[in-house]
Amino acid sequence: FQLYGYCYQDSNDIPDTLTTITELGSPLEMIQLLQTSWEDRFRICLSLVRLLHYLAHSPLGSVTLLDFRPRQFVIVDGELKVTDLDDASIEESSCTSNSDCFMEFPARNFTLPCSVEGRCQSMNEKRNLYNAYRFFFTYLLPHSAPSSLRPLLDKIVNATGNCNKHGKAKDFLFYPSPSVNSEFTQKCVKSANTKYRRVPEAFIPDENYRCWPSYHHKGCLLSVFDVSEAIEICDSYSQCKAFVLTNQTTWTGRQLVFFKMASNHIMPDPDKITYVKVTD
């Protein structure tokens, strides 16, 4: 969380009080998040992954958030940030045997090894990881994800649910590539049999229909990797008769495309390209 300033106060009325001034964020509403595009939810998960990595390797040591719930987070410019650090702790639990390293959650429990130093190994990190799984990853990652990514996402969700960071799930979660036009966001596009006529420098202003999820509440605006994926999407909607490639992209670099239910009124637009379905 970005800190802009702080003030330490020590008086008879309010002893040992620290007031902080931080950036403004929007409260995290899980129901609203589930209605956003998968790319936006993927971005939130990536920001959570970066937070987990920092908490596990902070200058103070491994930090755990004892109250790791959605209400403790906010959204700032599409990124997830923790806003309440009152329950943060750097103390790793002491132990004399493995039975002392017992983590209990509503759905399952874990027993961690007790180190020779008498500390539960990685308990802070494991607690954060499982809470991220049960409050965030299990809802945000698989829901309406691209079909080609689901096997990988299942591995990631299962790995975090088992407090396990090994294998490809570790590479994805803790060392995410900034280039999302890779195997993480490309969809497997089937060959399309439907033919489309390309109309350069053209736009269809009306003829909208609603779809879900959409970046536009009054129309069907989705992101695609390329024209082939746009054709596949248009073919999957019975009402889709054309689509318009815009010069706008999402944060991952995928192109935004308007899908239209007709092409009766085409207007010139130098920044767009229209594809019209050819009918027999």
Coordinates of C-alpha atoms in Angstrom, one line a residue:
F1 CA 0.0 0.0 0.0
Q2 CA 1.4 3.4 -0.9
L3 CA 2.2 5.5 2.2
Y4 CA 2.0 9.2 1.7
G5 CA 2.7 10.3 5.3
Y6 CA 2.3 9.5 8.9
C7 CA 2.1 11.2 12.3
Y8 CA 3.1 9.8 15.7
Q9 CA 1.1 11.0 18.6
D10 CA 1.9 10.5 22.3
S11 CA -0.3 12.4 24.7
N12 CA -2.3 11.7 27.9
D13 CA -5.5 11.3 25.9
I14 CA -4.1 9.1 23.1
P15 CA -0.8 7.5 24.0
D16 CA 1.4 5.7 21.4
T17 CA -0.8 6.4 18.4
L18 CA 0.4 6.3 14.8
T19 CA -1.8 7.9 12.1
T20 CA -1.0 7.1 8.5
I21 CA -2.1 8.7 5.2
T22 CA -2.3 6.2 2.4
E23 CA -3.6 6.0 -1.2
L24 CA -7.3 5.8 -1.7
G25 CA -8.8 2.4 -2.8
S26 CA -12.2 1.0 -3.5
P27 CA -13.6 -1.6 -1.1
L28 CA -13.3 -5.2 -2.4
E29 CA -16.7 -6.7 -3.3
M30 CA -16.4 -10.3 -4.3
I31 CA -19.8 -10.4 -6.0
Q32 CA -18.8 -7.5 -8.2
L33 CA -15.5 -9.1 -9.0
L34 CA -17.1 -12.2 -10.2
Q35 CA -19.1 -10.1 -12.7
T36 CA -15.9 -8.6 -14.2
S37 CA -13.8 -10.1 -17.0
W38 CA -11.5 -13.0 -16.3
E39 CA -8.5 -10.8 -17.3
D40 CA -9.3 -8.3 -14.6
R41 CA -9.7 -11.1 -12.0
F42 CA -6.4 -12.6 -13.3
R43 CA -4.7 -9.2 -12.7
I44 CA -6.0 -9.1 -9.1
C45 CA -4.7 -12.6 -8.5
L46 CA -1.3 -11.6 -9.8
S47 CA -1.2 -8.6 -7.5
L48 CA -2.1 -10.9 -4.6
V49 CA 0.7 -13.2 -5.6
R50 CA 3.2 -10.4 -5.5
L51 CA 1.9 -9.5 -2.0
L52 CA 2.3 -13.1 -0.9
H53 CA 5.9 -13.2 -2.2
Y54 CA 6.7 -9.9 -0.4
L55 CA 5.2 -11.1 2.9
A56 CA 7.2 -14.3 2.7
H57 CA 10.5 -12.4 2.1
S58 CA 10.0 -9.0 3.7
P59 CA 12.9 -7.1 5.4
L60 CA 11.3 -8.0 8.8
G61 CA 11.2 -11.7 7.9
S62 CA 8.1 -13.8 7.1
V63 CA 5.0 -11.8 7.8
T64 CA 1.5 -13.4 8.3
L65 CA -1.8 -11.6 8.1
L66 CA -3.9 -13.1 10.9
D67 CA -7.1 -11.5 9.6
F68 CA -6.7 -12.5 5.9
R69 CA -10.2 -11.7 4.6
P70 CA -11.5 -9.7 1.6
R71 CA -12.6 -6.8 3.9
Q72 CA -8.9 -6.2 4.7
F73 CA -8.1 -5.4 1.0
V74 CA -9.0 -2.7 -1.5
I75 CA -8.6 -2.2 -5.2
V76 CA -6.3 0.5 -6.5
D77 CA -6.2 0.9 -10.4
G78 CA -7.1 -2.8 -10.8
E79 CA -4.5 -4.0 -8.3
L80 CA -5.3 -5.7 -5.0
K81 CA -3.7 -4.0 -1.9
V82 CA -3.9 -4.8 1.8
T83 CA -5.1 -1.9 3.8
D84 CA -5.3 -3.1 7.4
L85 CA -2.0 -4.2 9.0
D86 CA -3.2 -4.3 12.6
D87 CA -3.2 -8.1 12.6
A88 CA 0.2 -8.6 10.9
S89 CA 2.7 -10.7 12.7
I90 CA 6.3 -11.7 12.2
E91 CA 6.4 -14.3 15.0
E92 CA 6.8 -17.9 13.8
S93 CA 5.1 -20.2 16.3
S94 CA 7.4 -22.0 18.7
C95 CA 7.3 -25.8 19.0
T96 CA 8.8 -28.9 20.6
S97 CA 7.3 -31.4 18.1
N98 CA 5.4 -31.5 14.9
S99 CA 2.1 -31.7 16.7
D100 CA 2.6 -28.2 18.0
C101 CA 2.6 -26.9 14.4
F102 CA -1.1 -27.5 13.7
M103 CA -3.0 -25.1 11.4
E104 CA -6.7 -25.3 11.6
F105 CA -9.1 -24.0 8.9
P106 CA -12.8 -24.5 8.4
A107 CA -12.4 -26.9 5.5
R108 CA -9.1 -28.7 6.3
N109 CA -6.1 -28.8 8.7
F110 CA -2.3 -29.0 8.2
T111 CA 0.5 -30.1 10.4
L112 CA 3.9 -28.6 9.6
P113 CA 7.4 -29.8 10.6
C114 CA 9.0 -28.4 13.7
S115 CA 12.6 -27.2 13.0
V116 CA 15.6 -27.9 15.1
E117 CA 15.5 -24.3 16.2
G118 CA 12.1 -24.9 17.8
R119 CA 10.0 -23.0 15.2
C120 CA 7.2 -24.2 12.9
Q121 CA 8.7 -24.2 9.4
S122 CA 7.1 -21.7 7.1
M123 CA 3.9 -21.4 9.1
N124 CA 3.4 -17.7 8.3
E125 CA 3.9 -18.2 4.6
K126 CA 1.6 -21.3 4.5
R127 CA -1.1 -19.6 6.5
N128 CA -1.1 -16.7 4.0
L129 CA -1.1 -19.1 1.0
Y130 CA -4.1 -21.1 2.2
N131 CA -6.1 -18.1 3.0
A132 CA -5.4 -16.6 -0.4
Y133 CA -6.7 -19.9 -1.8
R134 CA -9.9 -20.1 0.1
F135 CA -10.8 -16.4 -0.1
F136 CA -9.5 -15.5 -3.6
F137 CA -7.9 -18.1 -5.9
T138 CA -10.7 -20.6 -5.7
Y139 CA -13.3 -18.0 -6.8
L140 CA -11.4 -15.7 -9.1
L141 CA -9.1 -17.9 -11.1
P142 CA -11.2 -20.8 -12.6
H143 CA -14.5 -18.8 -13.0
S144 CA -15.1 -18.2 -16.8
A145 CA -11.4 -18.7 -17.6
P146 CA -10.3 -19.5 -21.1
S147 CA -10.8 -23.2 -21.8
S148 CA -7.1 -23.8 -22.7
L149 CA -6.0 -22.4 -19.4
R150 CA -8.3 -24.5 -17.2
P151 CA -6.0 -27.5 -16.7
L152 CA -3.2 -25.2 -15.6
L153 CA -5.5 -23.2 -13.3
D154 CA -6.8 -26.4 -11.7
K155 CA -3.2 -27.3 -10.9
I156 CA -2.6 -23.8 -9.4
V157 CA -5.8 -23.9 -7.3
N158 CA -5.1 -27.4 -6.1
A159 CA -1.5 -26.6 -5.2
T160 CA -2.5 -23.5 -3.2
G161 CA -5.3 -25.5 -1.5
N162 CA -2.6 -28.0 -0.4
C163 CA -0.3 -25.2 0.7
N164 CA 2.1 -26.4 -2.0
K165 CA 4.1 -24.1 -4.3
H166 CA 6.0 -26.7 -6.2
G167 CA 6.0 -27.3 -10.0
K168 CA 4.4 -25.2 -12.6
A169 CA 2.0 -23.7 -10.1
K170 CA 5.0 -22.1 -8.3
D171 CA 6.3 -20.7 -11.6
F172 CA 2.9 -19.2 -12.4
L173 CA 2.1 -17.9 -8.9
F174 CA 5.4 -16.6 -7.6
Y175 CA 7.2 -15.6 -10.8
P176 CA 4.4 -14.4 -13.2
S177 CA 5.6 -13.3 -16.6
P178 CA 4.7 -9.6 -17.4
S179 CA 3.9 -10.7 -21.0
V180 CA 0.4 -12.1 -20.9
N181 CA 0.3 -12.8 -24.7
S182 CA 1.9 -16.1 -23.8
E183 CA 0.5 -19.5 -22.9
F184 CA -1.3 -17.9 -19.9
T185 CA -3.7 -15.8 -22.0
Q186 CA -3.8 -17.3 -25.5
K187 CA -6.8 -19.3 -26.3
C188 CA -6.8 -22.4 -28.4
V189 CA -8.7 -21.2 -31.5
K190 CA -10.4 -23.6 -33.7
S191 CA -10.5 -23.2 -37.5
A192 CA -13.6 -21.2 -38.4
N193 CA -15.7 -22.2 -41.4
T194 CA -17.7 -19.0 -41.5
K195 CA -16.4 -16.4 -43.9
Y196 CA -16.0 -12.7 -43.0
R197 CA -15.6 -9.7 -45.3
R198 CA -12.9 -7.2 -44.0
V199 CA -13.9 -3.6 -44.2
P200 CA -10.9 -1.3 -43.2
E201 CA -11.3 2.0 -41.5
A202 CA -15.0 1.3 -40.7
F203 CA -17.2 1.2 -37.6
I204 CA -20.7 0.1 -36.8
P205 CA -22.1 2.6 -34.2
D206 CA -25.3 0.8 -33.3
E207 CA -26.6 -2.8 -33.6
N208 CA -25.3 -3.7 -30.1
Y209 CA -26.3 -6.7 -28.0
R210 CA -25.3 -7.6 -24.5
C211 CA -23.1 -10.4 -23.6
W212 CA -21.2 -11.5 -20.4
P213 CA -18.6 -10.7 -19.4
S214 CA -18.3 -7.4 -21.3
Y215 CA -16.2 -4.4 -20.9
H216 CA -19.2 -2.3 -21.9
H217 CA -22.5 -2.4 -20.0
K218 CA -24.6 -1.6 -23.1
G219 CA -22.9 -3.7 -25.7
C220 CA -20.7 -6.8 -26.2
L221 CA -17.1 -5.6 -25.9
L222 CA -14.6 -8.4 -25.3
S223 CA -10.8 -8.9 -25.6
V224 CA -9.2 -11.2 -28.1
F225 CA -5.7 -12.4 -29.0
D226 CA -6.2 -12.1 -32.7
V227 CA -8.8 -12.0 -35.5
S228 CA -9.2 -15.8 -35.4
E229 CA -10.3 -15.6 -31.8
A230 CA -12.8 -12.8 -32.6
I231 CA -14.2 -15.0 -35.4
E232 CA -14.6 -17.9 -33.0
I233 CA -16.4 -15.7 -30.5
C234 CA -18.7 -14.3 -33.1
D235 CA -19.5 -17.7 -34.5
S236 CA -20.4 -18.8 -30.9
Y237 CA -23.2 -16.1 -30.6
S238 CA -26.2 -16.7 -32.8
Q239 CA -27.0 -12.9 -32.9
C240 CA -23.5 -11.9 -33.9
K241 CA -23.3 -10.8 -37.6
A242 CA -20.2 -8.6 -37.4
F243 CA -17.4 -7.4 -35.2
V244 CA -15.2 -4.3 -35.0
L245 CA -11.6 -4.3 -34.0
T246 CA -10.7 -1.2 -32.0
N247 CA -7.2 0.3 -31.4
Q248 CA -7.7 -0.2 -27.6
T249 CA -6.1 -3.0 -25.6
T250 CA -6.5 -4.4 -22.1
W251 CA -3.7 -4.3 -19.5
T252 CA -2.4 -7.7 -21.0
G253 CA -2.2 -6.3 -24.5
R254 CA -5.2 -8.1 -25.8
Q255 CA -7.3 -6.2 -28.3
L256 CA -10.8 -5.0 -27.5
V257 CA -13.5 -5.9 -30.0
F258 CA -17.1 -4.8 -30.3
F259 CA -19.5 -7.6 -31.5
K260 CA -22.6 -6.5 -33.4
M261 CA -25.9 -8.1 -34.3
A262 CA -26.1 -6.4 -37.8
S263 CA -24.1 -4.4 -40.3
N264 CA -26.7 -2.2 -41.9
H265 CA -25.1 1.1 -41.0
I266 CA -21.3 1.3 -41.4
M267 CA -19.5 4.5 -40.8
P268 CA -15.9 5.6 -41.6
D269 CA -13.5 5.4 -38.8
P270 CA -9.7 5.4 -39.4
D271 CA -8.9 3.7 -36.1
K272 CA -11.2 0.7 -36.5
I273 CA -11.6 -2.4 -38.8
T274 CA -14.9 -4.1 -39.3
Y275 CA -15.5 -7.7 -40.2
V276 CA -18.9 -8.6 -41.6
K277 CA -20.2 -12.2 -41.7
V278 CA -20.8 -13.3 -45.3
T279 CA -24.2 -14.9 -45.8
D280 CA -25.2 -17.1 -48.7

